[in-house]
Coordinates of C-alpha atoms and ligand atoms in Angstrom, one line a residue:
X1 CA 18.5 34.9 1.3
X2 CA 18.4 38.2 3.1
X3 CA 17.7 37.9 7.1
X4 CA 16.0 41.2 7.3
X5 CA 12.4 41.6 7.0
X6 CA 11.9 42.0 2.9
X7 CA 8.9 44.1 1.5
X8 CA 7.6 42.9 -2.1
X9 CA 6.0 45.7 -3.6
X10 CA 2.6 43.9 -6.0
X11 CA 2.5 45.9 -8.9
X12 CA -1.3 45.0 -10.2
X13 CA -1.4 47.7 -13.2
X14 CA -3.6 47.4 -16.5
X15 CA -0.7 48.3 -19.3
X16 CA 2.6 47.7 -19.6
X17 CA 3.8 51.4 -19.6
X18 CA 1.6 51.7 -16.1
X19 CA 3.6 48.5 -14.8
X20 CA 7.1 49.8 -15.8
X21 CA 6.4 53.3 -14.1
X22 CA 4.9 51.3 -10.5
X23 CA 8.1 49.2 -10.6
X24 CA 10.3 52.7 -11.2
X25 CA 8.6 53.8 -8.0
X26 CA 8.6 50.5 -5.9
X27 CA 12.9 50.7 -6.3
X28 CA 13.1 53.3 -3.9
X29 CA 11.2 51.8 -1.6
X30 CA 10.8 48.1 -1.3
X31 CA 13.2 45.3 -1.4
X32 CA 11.6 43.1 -4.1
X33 CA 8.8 43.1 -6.8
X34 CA 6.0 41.0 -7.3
X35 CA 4.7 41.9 -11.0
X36 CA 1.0 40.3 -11.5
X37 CA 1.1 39.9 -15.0
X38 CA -3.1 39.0 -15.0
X39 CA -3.9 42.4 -14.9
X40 CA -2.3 43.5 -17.9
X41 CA -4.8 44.4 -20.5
X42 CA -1.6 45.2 -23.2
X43 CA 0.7 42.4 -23.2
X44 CA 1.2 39.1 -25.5
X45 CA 1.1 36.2 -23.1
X46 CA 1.6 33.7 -26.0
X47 CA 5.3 35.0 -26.1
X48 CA 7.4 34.9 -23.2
X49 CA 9.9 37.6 -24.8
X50 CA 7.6 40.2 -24.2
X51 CA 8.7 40.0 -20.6
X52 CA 11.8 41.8 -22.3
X53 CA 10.6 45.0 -22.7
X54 CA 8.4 45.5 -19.6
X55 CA 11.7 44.3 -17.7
X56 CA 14.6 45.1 -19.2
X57 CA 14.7 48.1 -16.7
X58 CA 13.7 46.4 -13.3
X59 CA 15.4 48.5 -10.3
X60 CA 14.9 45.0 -7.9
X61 CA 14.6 41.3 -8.1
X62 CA 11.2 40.5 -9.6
X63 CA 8.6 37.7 -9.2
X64 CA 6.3 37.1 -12.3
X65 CA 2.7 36.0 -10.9
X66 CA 0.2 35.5 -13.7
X67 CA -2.9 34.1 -11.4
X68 CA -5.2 31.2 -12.8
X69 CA -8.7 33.0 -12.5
X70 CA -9.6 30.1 -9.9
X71 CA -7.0 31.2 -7.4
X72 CA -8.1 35.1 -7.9
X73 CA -6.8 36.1 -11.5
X74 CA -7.8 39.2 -13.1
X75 CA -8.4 37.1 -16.5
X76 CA -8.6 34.0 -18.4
X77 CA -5.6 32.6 -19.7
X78 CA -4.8 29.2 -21.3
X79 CA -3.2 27.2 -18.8
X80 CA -0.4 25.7 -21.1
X81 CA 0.0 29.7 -22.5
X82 CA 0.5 30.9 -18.7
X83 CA 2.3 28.1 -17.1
X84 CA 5.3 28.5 -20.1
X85 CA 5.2 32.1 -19.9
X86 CA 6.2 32.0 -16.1
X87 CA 8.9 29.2 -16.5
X88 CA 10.4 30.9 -19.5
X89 CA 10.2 34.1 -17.6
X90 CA 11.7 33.4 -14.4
X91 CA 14.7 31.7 -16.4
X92 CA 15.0 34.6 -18.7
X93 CA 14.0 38.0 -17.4
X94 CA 12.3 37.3 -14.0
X95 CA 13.7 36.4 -11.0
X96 CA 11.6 33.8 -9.7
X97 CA 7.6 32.9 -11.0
X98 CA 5.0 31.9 -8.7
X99 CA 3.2 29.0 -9.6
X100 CA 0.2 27.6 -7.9
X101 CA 0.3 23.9 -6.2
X102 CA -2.2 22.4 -8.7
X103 CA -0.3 23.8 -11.7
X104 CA 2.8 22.5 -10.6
X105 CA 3.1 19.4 -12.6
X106 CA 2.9 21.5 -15.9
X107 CA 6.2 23.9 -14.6
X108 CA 7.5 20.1 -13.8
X109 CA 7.5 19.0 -17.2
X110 CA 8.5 22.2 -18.9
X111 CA 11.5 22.8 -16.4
X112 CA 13.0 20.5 -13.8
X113 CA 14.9 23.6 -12.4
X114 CA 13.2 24.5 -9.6
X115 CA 15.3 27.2 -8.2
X116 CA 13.3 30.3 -9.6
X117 CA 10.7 28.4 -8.3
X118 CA 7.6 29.8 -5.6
X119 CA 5.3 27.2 -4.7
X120 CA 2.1 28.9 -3.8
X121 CA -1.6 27.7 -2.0
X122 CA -4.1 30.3 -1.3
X123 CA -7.3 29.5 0.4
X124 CA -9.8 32.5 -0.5
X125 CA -12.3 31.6 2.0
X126 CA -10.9 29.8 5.0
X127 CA -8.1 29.1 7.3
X128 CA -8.5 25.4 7.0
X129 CA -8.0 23.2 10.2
X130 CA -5.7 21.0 8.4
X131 CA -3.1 23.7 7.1
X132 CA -0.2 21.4 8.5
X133 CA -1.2 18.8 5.8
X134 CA -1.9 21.5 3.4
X135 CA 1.5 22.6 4.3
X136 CA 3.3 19.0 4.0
X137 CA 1.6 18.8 0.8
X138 CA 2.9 21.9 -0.5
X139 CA 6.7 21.9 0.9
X140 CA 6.4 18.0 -0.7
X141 CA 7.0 19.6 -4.3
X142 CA 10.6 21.3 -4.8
X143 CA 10.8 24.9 -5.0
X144 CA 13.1 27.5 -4.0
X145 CA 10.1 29.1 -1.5
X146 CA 7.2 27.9 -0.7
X147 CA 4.0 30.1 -0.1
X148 CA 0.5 29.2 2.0
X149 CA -1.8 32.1 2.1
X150 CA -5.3 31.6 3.5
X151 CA -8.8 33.9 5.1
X152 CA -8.3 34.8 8.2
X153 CA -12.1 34.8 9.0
X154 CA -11.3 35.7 12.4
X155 CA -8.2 36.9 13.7
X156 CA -7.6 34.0 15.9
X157 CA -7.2 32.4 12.1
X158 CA -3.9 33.9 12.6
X159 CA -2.4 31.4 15.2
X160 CA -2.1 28.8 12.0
X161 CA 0.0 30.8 10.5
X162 CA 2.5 31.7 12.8
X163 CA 2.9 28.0 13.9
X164 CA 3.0 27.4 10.1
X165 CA 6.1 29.8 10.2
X166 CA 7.7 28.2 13.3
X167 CA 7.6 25.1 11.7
X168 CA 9.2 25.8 8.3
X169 CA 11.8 27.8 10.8
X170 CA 12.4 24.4 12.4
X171 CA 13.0 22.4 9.1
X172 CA 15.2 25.1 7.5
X173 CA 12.2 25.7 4.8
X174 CA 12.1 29.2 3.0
X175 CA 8.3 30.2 3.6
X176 CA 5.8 33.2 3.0
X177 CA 3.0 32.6 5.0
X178 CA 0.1 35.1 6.0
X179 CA -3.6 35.8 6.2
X180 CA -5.9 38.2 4.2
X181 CA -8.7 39.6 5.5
X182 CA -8.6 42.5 8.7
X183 CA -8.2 39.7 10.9
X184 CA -4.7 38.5 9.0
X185 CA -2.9 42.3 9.3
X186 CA -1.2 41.1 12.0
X187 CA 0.3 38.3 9.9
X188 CA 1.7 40.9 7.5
X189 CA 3.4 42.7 9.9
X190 CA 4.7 39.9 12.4
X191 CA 5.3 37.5 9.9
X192 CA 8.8 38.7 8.5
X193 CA 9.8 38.6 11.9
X194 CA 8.9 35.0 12.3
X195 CA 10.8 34.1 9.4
X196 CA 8.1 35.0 6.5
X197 CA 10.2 35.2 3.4
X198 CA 8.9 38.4 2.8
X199 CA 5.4 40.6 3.1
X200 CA 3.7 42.1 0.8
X201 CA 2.7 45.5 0.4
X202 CA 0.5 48.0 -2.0
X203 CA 2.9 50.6 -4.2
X204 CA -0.2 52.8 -3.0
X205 CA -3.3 53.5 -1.2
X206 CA -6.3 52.5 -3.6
X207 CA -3.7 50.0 -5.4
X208 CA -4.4 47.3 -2.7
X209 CA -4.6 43.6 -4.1
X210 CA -5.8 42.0 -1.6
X211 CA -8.3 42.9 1.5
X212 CA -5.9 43.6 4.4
X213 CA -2.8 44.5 2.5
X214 CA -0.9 47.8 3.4
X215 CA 1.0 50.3 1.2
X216 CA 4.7 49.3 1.4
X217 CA 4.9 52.8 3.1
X218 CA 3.3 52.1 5.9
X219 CA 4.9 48.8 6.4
X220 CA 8.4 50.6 6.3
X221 CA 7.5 53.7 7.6
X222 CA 4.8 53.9 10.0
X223 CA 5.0 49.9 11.3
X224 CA 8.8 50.0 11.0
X225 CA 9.0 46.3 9.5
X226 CA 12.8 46.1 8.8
X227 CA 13.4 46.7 12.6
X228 CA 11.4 44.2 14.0
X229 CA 11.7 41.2 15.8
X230 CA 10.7 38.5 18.0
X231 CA 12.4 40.8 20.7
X232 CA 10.0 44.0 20.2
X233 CA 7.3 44.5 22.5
X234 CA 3.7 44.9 20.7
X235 CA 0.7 46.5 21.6
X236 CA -2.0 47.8 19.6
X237 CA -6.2 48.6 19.2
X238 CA -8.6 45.7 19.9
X239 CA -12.1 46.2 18.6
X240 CA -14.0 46.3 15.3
X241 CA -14.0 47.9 12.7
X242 CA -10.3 49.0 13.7
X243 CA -9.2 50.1 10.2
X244 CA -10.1 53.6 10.4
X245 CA -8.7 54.1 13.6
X246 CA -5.9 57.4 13.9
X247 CA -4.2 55.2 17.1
X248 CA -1.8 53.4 15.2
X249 CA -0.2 56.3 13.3
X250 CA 0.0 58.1 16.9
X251 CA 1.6 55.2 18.7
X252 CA 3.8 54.1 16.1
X253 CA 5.4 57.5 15.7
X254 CA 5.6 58.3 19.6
X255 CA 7.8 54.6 19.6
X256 CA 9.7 55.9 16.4
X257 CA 10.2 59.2 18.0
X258 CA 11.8 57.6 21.5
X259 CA 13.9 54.9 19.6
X260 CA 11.5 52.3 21.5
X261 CA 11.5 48.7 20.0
X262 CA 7.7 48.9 20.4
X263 CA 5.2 48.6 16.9
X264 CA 1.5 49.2 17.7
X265 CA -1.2 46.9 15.4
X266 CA -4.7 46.9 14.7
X267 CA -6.3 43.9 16.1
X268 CA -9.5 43.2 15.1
X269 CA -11.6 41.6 17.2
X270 CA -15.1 40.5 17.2
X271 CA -14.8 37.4 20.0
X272 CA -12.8 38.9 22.3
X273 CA -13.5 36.2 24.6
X274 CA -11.5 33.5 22.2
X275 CA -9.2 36.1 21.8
X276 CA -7.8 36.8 25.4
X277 CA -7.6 32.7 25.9
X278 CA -6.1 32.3 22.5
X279 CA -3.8 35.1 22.1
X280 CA -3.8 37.5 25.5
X281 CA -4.0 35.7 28.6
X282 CA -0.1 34.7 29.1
X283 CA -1.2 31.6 30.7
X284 CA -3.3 30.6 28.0
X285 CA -2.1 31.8 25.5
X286 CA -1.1 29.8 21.6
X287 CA 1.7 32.7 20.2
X288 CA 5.0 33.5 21.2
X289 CA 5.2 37.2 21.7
X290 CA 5.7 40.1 23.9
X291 CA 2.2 41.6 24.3
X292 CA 2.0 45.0 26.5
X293 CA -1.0 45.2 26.2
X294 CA -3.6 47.3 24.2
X295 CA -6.1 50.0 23.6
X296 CA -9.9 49.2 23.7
X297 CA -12.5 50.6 21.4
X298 CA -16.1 49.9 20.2
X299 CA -17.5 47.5 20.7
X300 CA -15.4 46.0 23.5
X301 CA -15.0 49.6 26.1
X302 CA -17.6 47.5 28.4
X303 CA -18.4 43.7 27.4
X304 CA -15.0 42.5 28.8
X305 CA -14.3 43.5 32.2
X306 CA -15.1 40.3 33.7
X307 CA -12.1 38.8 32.0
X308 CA -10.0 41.0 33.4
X309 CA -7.8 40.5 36.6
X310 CA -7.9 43.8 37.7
X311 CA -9.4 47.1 36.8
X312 CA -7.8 50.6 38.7
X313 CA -9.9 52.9 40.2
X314 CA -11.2 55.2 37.4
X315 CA -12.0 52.3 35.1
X316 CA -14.1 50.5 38.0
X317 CA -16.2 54.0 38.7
X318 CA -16.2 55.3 34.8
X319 CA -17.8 50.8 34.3
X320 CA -15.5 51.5 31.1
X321 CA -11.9 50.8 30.1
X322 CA -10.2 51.8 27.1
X323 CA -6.8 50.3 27.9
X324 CA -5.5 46.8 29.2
X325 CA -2.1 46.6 30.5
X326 CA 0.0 42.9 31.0
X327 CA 1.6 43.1 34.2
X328 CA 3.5 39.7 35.9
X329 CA 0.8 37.3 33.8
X330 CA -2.2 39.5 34.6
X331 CA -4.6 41.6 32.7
X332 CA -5.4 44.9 34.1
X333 CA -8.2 47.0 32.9
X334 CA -7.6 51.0 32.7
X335 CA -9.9 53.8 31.6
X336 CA -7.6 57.1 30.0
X337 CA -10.8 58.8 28.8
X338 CA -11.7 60.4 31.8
X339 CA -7.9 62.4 32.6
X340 CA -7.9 62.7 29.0
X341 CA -11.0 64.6 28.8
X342 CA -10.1 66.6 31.9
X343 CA -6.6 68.1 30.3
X344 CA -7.8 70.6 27.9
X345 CA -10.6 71.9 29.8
X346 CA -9.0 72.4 33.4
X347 CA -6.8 75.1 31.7
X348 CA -9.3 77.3 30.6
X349 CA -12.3 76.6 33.1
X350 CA -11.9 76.3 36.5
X351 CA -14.3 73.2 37.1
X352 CA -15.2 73.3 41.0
X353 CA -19.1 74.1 41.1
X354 CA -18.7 74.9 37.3
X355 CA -22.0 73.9 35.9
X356 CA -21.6 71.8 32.9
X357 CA -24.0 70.1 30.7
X358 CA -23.6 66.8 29.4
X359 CA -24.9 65.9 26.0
X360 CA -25.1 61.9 25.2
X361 CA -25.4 58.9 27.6
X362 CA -22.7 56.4 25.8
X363 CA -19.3 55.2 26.7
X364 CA -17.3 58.1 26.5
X365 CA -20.2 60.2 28.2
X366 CA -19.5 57.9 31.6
X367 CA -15.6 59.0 31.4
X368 CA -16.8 62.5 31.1
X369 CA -19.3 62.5 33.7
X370 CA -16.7 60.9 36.3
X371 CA -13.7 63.4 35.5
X372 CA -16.5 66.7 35.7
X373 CA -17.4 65.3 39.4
X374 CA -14.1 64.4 40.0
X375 CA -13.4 67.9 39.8
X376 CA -16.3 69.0 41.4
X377 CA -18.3 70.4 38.9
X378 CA -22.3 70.2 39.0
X379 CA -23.2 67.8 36.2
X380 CA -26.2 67.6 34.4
X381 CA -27.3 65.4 31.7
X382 CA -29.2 66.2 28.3
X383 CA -30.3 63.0 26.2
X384 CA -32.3 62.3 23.3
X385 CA -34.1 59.1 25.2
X386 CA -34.4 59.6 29.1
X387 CA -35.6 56.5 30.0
X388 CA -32.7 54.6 28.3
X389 CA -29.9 57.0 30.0
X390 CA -32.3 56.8 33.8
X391 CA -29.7 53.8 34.9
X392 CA -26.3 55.8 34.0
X393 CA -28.1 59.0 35.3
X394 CA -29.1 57.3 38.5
X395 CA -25.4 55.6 38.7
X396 CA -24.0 59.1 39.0
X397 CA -26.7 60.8 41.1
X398 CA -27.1 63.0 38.6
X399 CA -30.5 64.5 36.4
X400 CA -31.2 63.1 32.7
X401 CA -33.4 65.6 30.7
X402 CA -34.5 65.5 27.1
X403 CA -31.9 67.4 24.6
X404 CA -34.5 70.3 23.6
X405 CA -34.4 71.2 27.0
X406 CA -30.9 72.5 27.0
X407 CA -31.9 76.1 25.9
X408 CA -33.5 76.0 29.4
X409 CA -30.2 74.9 31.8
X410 CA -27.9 77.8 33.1
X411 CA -24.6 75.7 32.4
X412 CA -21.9 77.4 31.4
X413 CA -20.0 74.6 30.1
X414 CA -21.7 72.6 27.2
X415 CA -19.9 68.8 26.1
X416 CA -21.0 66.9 23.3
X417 CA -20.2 63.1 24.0
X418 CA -22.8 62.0 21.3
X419 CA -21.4 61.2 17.4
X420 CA -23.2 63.8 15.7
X421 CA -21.4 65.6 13.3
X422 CA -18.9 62.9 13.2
X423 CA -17.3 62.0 9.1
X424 CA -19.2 59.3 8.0
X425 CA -22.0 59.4 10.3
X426 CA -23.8 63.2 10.4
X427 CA -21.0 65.5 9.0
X428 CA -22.2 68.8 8.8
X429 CA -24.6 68.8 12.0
X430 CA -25.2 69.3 15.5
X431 CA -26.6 67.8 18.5
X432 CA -28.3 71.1 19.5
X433 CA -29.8 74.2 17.8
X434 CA -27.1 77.3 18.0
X435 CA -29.6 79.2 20.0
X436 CA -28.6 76.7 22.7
X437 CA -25.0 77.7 23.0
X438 CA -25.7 81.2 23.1
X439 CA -24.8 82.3 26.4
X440 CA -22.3 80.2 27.5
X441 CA -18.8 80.1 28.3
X442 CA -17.2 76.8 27.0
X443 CA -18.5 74.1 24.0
X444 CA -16.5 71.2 24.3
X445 CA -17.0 68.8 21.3
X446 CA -15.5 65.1 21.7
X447 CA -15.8 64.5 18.4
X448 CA -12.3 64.8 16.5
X449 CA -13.0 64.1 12.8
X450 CA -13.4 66.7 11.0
X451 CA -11.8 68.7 13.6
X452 CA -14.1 71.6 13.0
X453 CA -17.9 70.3 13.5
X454 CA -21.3 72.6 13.4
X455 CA -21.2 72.3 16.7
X456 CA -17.8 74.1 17.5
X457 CA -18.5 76.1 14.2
X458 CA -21.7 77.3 15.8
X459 CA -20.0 77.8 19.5
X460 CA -17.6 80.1 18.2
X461 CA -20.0 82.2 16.6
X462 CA -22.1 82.7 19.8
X463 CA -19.0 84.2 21.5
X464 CA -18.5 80.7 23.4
X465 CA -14.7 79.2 23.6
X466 CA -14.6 75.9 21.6
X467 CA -12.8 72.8 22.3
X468 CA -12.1 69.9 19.5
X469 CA -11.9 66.3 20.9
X470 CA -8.1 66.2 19.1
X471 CA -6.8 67.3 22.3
X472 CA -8.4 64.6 24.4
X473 CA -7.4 62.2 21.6
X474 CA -4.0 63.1 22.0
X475 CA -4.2 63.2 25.8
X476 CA -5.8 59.7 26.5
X477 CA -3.2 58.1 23.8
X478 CA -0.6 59.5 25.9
X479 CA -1.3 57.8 28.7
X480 CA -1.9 54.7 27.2
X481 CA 1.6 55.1 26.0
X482 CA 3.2 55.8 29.5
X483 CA 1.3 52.9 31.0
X484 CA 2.5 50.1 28.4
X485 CA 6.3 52.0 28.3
X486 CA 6.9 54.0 31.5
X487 CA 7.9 56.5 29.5
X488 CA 6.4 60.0 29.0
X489 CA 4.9 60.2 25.6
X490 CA 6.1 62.7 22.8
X491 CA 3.3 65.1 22.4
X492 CA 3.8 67.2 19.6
X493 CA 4.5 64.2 17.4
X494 CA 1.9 62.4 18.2
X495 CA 0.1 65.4 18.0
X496 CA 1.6 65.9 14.6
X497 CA 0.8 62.5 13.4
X498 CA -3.0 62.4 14.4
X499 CA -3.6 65.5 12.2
X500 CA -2.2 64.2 9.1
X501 CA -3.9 61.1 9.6
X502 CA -7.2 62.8 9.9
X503 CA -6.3 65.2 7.1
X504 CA -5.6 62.3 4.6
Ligands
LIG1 P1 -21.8 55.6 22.1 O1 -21.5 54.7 23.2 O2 -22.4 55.0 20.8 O3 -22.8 56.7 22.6 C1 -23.4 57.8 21.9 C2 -24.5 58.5 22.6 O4 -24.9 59.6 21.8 C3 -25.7 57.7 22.9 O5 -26.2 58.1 24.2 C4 -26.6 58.1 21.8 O6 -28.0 58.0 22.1 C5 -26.3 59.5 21.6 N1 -26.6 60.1 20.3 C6 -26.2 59.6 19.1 N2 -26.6 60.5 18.1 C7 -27.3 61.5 18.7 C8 -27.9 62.6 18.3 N3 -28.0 62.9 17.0 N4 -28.5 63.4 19.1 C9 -28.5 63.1 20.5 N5 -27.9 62.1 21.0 C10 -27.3 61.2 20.1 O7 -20.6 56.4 21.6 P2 -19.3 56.9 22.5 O8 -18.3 55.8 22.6 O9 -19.8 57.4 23.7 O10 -18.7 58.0 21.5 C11 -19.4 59.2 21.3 C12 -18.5 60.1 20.5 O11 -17.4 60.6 21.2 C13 -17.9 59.6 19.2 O12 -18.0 60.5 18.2 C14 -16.5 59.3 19.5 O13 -15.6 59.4 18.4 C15 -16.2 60.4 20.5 N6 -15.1 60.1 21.4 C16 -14.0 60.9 21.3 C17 -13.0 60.7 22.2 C18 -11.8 61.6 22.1 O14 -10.7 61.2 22.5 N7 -11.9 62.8 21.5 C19 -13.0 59.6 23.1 C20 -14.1 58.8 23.1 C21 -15.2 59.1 22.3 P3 -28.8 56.6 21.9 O15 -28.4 55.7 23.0 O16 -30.2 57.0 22.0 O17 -28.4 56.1 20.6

């Protein structure tokens, strides 16, 4: 059994010609195979030698899986049919065939050799409080590995699994454990390093099978999964959804770039009050592991700051943080947003008595109202609902209008901290008519994907010079990276890295 972390690349394809090209692939990049044979749409399951053919050329170790349409199979098979075809497989052409609990006494009576042998339990809609008897019951019944994979409903779900790991670490027991589900991606990536026989990844994005899995790619590449350990510190996005997020891809390279033993996840977090006891707060706290800290996003930038044990001084004026840093057992609230915000602009506008006009009364409108005053700019807010943003207005000491009234104000510096024209929301518009740029010196737009919006689009052709919100992107990430590493953050890469991520 290998001690470094081992990718299986799950080759779910509908023919047999499909299934031998996926696995061609999968040799140069994973360490071993699993081959769902359920999906296949052109292949005699009646007769085990037609495992011959499809692997006669395999380029690593394979496991046969041919999934019982109760435990998530792609189709029916007769039981007797599929339980021979993995024994005979595994014995003949396979390396090892996973076999479900239940169906184990059929495998039983066809072979006592249990050596090519993988035990398996999945739990498709829960994380069952008893998984330690689940787990007794399971490792009870010989195999060469055994495998408990379960919902993680919530990722707190994910605590089960790592002490199911610990445990089979303590009695010597080969084990893949993890959770499906957003809330189990942490299992995937943390669990070889806990002593998860392996982790499973897609051959490629769109080829997923099942919710949370990455492509091996990304496991190898972008998470670095064959370097880590118990040892490696860990930080990573809280909030929810977190799946579409560019931070990962900018952290992990800026770690990859400085040789760091760092890997930054995507947590995703709906209580994030069970979550700091659970799996934060080092006092508290039911996992072994060296948490840094983390970034903060929707919708968590404000409903937490109480649990905190600290917040510095921008985060406690901006009422917003979008970082948390562990120092000496404590939980310390930052907010990057505003600096961040700040970076590109100061070096083309000077800001002091600069009037700037503020469009949107969210989160990210508070960090950019506190850097502009910071800096001494004269500050003025344009909203689409005035009595809504009267208590951030008033907070500031600063004037809410209504939006149409922009074409009115005399600022030279326009910033749009509202979502429109944001993919997936209001592509392809713009908070304001172009009329109402026309005139002015600087349109910043916080909004980063697409990086070109209407509003920029329509800035530019007014004469006006246009900021994206990559910049800021990039900027507060930065930070976040110093504060958690005490390093100076790579830039360019991560620069690099956010682009292609957006472009993809
Ligand atoms: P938020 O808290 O939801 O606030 C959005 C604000 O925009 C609210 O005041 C909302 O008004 C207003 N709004 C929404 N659609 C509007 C429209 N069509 N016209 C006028 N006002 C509108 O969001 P947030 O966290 O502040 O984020 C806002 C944007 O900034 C997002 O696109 C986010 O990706 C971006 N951002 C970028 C960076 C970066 O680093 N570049 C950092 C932070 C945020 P109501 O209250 O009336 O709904």
């Amino acid at each position: 059994m290998s001690d470094r972390p081992q990718v299986c690349a799950v080759i779910a394809e509908e023919t047999v010609d499909a299934a031998r090209a996926a696995m061609k692939r999968a040799g140069g990049i994973a360490d071993l195979i699993e081959l769902r044979l359920d999906f296949l749409r052109d292949f005699d399951f009646s007769n085990p030698n037609s495992l011959r053919v499809l692997l006669e050329d395999k380029p690593l170790p394979v496991i046969i899986t041919c999934r019982a349409i109760s435990e998530g199979g792609a189709q029916q098979i007769d039981e007797q049919i599929r339980i021979r075809l993995l024994v005979e497989g595994a014995k003949r052409f396979a390396d090892y065939c996973d076999i479900e609990a239940a169906s184990y006494p059929e495998a039983a009576r066809l072979s006592p050799d249990a050596s090519r042998l993988i035990v398996s339990y999945h739990n498709f809609d829960e994380t069952p409080d008893d998984l330690n008897a689940v787990y007794a019951r399971v490792t009870s019944l010989p195999a060469a590995i055994h495998k408990i994979v379960t919902q993680a409903r919530t990722i707190t779900d994910s605590l089960a699994i790592f002490n199911l790991l610990q445990r089979a670490r303590d009695e010597a027991k080969p084990l893949i454990a993890m959770s499906m589900g957003q809330g189990g991606v942490i299992t995937r990536v943390l669990g070889p390093s806990r002593g998860s026989f392996l982790t499973y990844g897609s051959i490629a994005r769109g080829k997923e099978s099942a919710a949370g899995q990455m492509t091996c790619g990304e496991l190898i590449n972008e998470y670095r999964i064959r370097r880590l350990s118990r040892a490696t510190s860990i930080t990573g996005i809280i909030g929810s959804p977190v799946s579409h997020s560019a931070s990962p891809a900018m952290h992990n390279r800026a770690f990859a770039e400085l040789d760091l033993d760092f890997v930054y996840l995507p947590l995703e977090v709906e209580d994030i009050e069970q979550f700091i006891t659970r799996m934060v707060r080092p006092a508290t706290r039911e996992m072994v592991w060296k948490l840094q800290g983390f970034s903060v996003t929707i919708p968590h930038k404000t409903s937490f700051l109480s649990l905190l044990d600290d917040l510095d001084q921008t985060a406690r004026d901006v009422g917003a943080i979008n970082t948390v840093v562990i120092r000496d057992g404590k939980l310390i609230g930052y907010n990057t947003d505003a600096q961040a915000f700040l970076e590109p602009l100061a070096g083309i506008h000077a800001l002091a008595g600069a009037k700037c006009a503020v469009l949107g009364a969210g989160g990210a409108a508070r960090a950019v109202i506190h850097g502009l005053l910071q800096s001494g700019a004269k500050v003025s807010l344009f909203v689409r609902n005035v009595d809504k943003s009267g208590e951030l207005a008033q907070s500031f000491g600063i004037d809410a209008s209504p939006i149409e009234s922009l074409s009115s104000s005399d600022a030279a510096v326009i910033i749009n901290t509202t979502p429109a024209g944001m993919r997936g929301h209001s592509e392809g518009t713009s908070p304001v008519p172009r009329a109402a740029l026309r005139g002015r010196q600087v349109a910043y737009d916080l909004v980063y994907n697409p990086p070109e919006t209407r509003f920029l689009l329509d800035a530019r052709a007014e004469g006006c010079q246009a900021i994206g919100g990559l910049e800021m992107l990039v900027a507060q990430a930065a930070l976040q990276f110093a504060l958690w590493t005490g390093r100076a953050a790579p830039l360019d890469a991560m620069r690099d890295e956010a682009k292609r991520f957006l472009e993809s």
